[in-house]
PDB file of C-alpha atoms in Angstrom:
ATOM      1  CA  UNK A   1      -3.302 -24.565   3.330  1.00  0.00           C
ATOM      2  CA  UNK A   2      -2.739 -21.423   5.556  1.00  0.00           C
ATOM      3  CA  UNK A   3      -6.727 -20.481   4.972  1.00  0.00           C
ATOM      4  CA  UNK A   4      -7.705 -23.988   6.419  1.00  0.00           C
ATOM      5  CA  UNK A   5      -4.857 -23.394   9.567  1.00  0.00           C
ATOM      6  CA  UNK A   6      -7.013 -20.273   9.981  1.00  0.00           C
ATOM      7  CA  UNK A   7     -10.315 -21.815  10.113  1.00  0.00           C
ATOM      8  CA  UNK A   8      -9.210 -24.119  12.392  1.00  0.00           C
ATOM      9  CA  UNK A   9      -7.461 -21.553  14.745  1.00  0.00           C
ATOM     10  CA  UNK A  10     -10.820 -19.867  14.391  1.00  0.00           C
ATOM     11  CA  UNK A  11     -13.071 -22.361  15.640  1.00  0.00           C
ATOM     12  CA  UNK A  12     -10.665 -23.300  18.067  1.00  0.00           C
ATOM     13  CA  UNK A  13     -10.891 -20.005  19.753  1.00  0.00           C
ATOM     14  CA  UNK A  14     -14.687 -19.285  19.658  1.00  0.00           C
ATOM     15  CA  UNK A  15     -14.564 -22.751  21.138  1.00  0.00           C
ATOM     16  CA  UNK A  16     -15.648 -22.562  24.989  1.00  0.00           C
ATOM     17  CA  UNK A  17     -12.842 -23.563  27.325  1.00  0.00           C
ATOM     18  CA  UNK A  18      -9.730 -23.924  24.688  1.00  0.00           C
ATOM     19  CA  UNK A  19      -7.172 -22.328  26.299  1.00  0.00           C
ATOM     20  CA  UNK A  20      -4.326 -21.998  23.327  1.00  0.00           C
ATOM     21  CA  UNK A  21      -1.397 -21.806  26.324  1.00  0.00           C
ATOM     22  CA  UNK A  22      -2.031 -25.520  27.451  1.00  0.00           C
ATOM     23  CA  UNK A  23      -1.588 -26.975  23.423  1.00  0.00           C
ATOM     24  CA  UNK A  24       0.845 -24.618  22.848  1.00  0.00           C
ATOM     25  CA  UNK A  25       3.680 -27.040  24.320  1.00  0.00           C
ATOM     26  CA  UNK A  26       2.577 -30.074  22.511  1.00  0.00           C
ATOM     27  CA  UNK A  27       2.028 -28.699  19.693  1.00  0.00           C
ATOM     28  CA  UNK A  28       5.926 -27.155  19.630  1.00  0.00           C
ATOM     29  CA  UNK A  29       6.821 -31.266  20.123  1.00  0.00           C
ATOM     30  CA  UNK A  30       5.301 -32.015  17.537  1.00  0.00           C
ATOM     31  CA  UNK A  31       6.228 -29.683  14.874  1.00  0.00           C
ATOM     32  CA  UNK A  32      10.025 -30.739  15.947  1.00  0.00           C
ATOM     33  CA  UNK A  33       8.978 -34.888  15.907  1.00  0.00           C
ATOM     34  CA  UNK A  34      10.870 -36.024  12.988  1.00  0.00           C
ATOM     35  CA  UNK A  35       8.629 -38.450  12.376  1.00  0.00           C
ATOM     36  CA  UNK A  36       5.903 -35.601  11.953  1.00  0.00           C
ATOM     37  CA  UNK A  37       8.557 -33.858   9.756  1.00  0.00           C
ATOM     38  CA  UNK A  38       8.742 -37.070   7.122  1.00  0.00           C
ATOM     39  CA  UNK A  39       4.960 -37.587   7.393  1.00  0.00           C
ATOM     40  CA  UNK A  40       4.568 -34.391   6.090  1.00  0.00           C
ATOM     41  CA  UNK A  41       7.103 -34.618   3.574  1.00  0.00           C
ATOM     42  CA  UNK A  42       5.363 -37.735   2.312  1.00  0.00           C
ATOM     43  CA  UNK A  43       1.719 -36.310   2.500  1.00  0.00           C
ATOM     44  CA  UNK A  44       3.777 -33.460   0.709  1.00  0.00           C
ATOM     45  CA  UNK A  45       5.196 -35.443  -2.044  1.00  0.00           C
ATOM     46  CA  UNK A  46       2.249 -37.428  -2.783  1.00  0.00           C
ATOM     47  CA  UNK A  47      -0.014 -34.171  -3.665  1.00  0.00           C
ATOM     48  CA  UNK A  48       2.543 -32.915  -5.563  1.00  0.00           C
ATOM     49  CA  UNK A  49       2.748 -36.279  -7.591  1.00  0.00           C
ATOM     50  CA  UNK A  50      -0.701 -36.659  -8.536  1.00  0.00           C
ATOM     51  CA  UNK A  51      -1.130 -32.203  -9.406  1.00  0.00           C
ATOM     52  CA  UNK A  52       2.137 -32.832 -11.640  1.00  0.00           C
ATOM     53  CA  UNK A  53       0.161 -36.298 -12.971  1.00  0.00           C
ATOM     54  CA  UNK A  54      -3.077 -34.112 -13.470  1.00  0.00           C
ATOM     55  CA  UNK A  55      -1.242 -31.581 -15.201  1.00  0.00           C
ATOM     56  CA  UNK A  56       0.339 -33.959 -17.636  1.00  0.00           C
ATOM     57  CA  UNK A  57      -2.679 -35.727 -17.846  1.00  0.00           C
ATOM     58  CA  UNK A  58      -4.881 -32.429 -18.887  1.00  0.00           C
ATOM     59  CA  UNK A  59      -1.449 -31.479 -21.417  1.00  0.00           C
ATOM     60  CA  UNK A  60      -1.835 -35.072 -23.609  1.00  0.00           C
ATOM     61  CA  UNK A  61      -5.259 -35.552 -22.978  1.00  0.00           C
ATOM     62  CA  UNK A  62      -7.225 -32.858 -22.550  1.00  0.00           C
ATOM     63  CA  UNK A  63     -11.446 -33.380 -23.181  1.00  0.00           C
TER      64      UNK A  63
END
């Protein structure tokens, strides 16, 4: 989620030596990759399977 991508930027700059202009190029590659693009469409699809399975789940089943 965007509050993890925070975190993360966080640490990364209280983090002694990152310098954000020297990832800043690979990181652009890889958002374009379009393998990186279906990997996250898969990681993507898979959450949303099993939340739409725990919903049903909790709907006919609930405790």
């Amino acid at each position: 989620t965007l509050e993890y991508i925070k975190r993360i930027a966080g640490i990364l700059r209280e983090t002694k030596g990152f310098d954000a202009t020297k990832i800043a190029p690979q990181l652009a590659q890889i958002i374009v990759n379009p393998g990186v693009q279906r990997l996250g469409q898969q990681i993507a699809s898979r959450v949303t399977q099993k939340a739409v399975t725990r919903i049903i789940r909790e709907l006919l089943a609930p405790e």
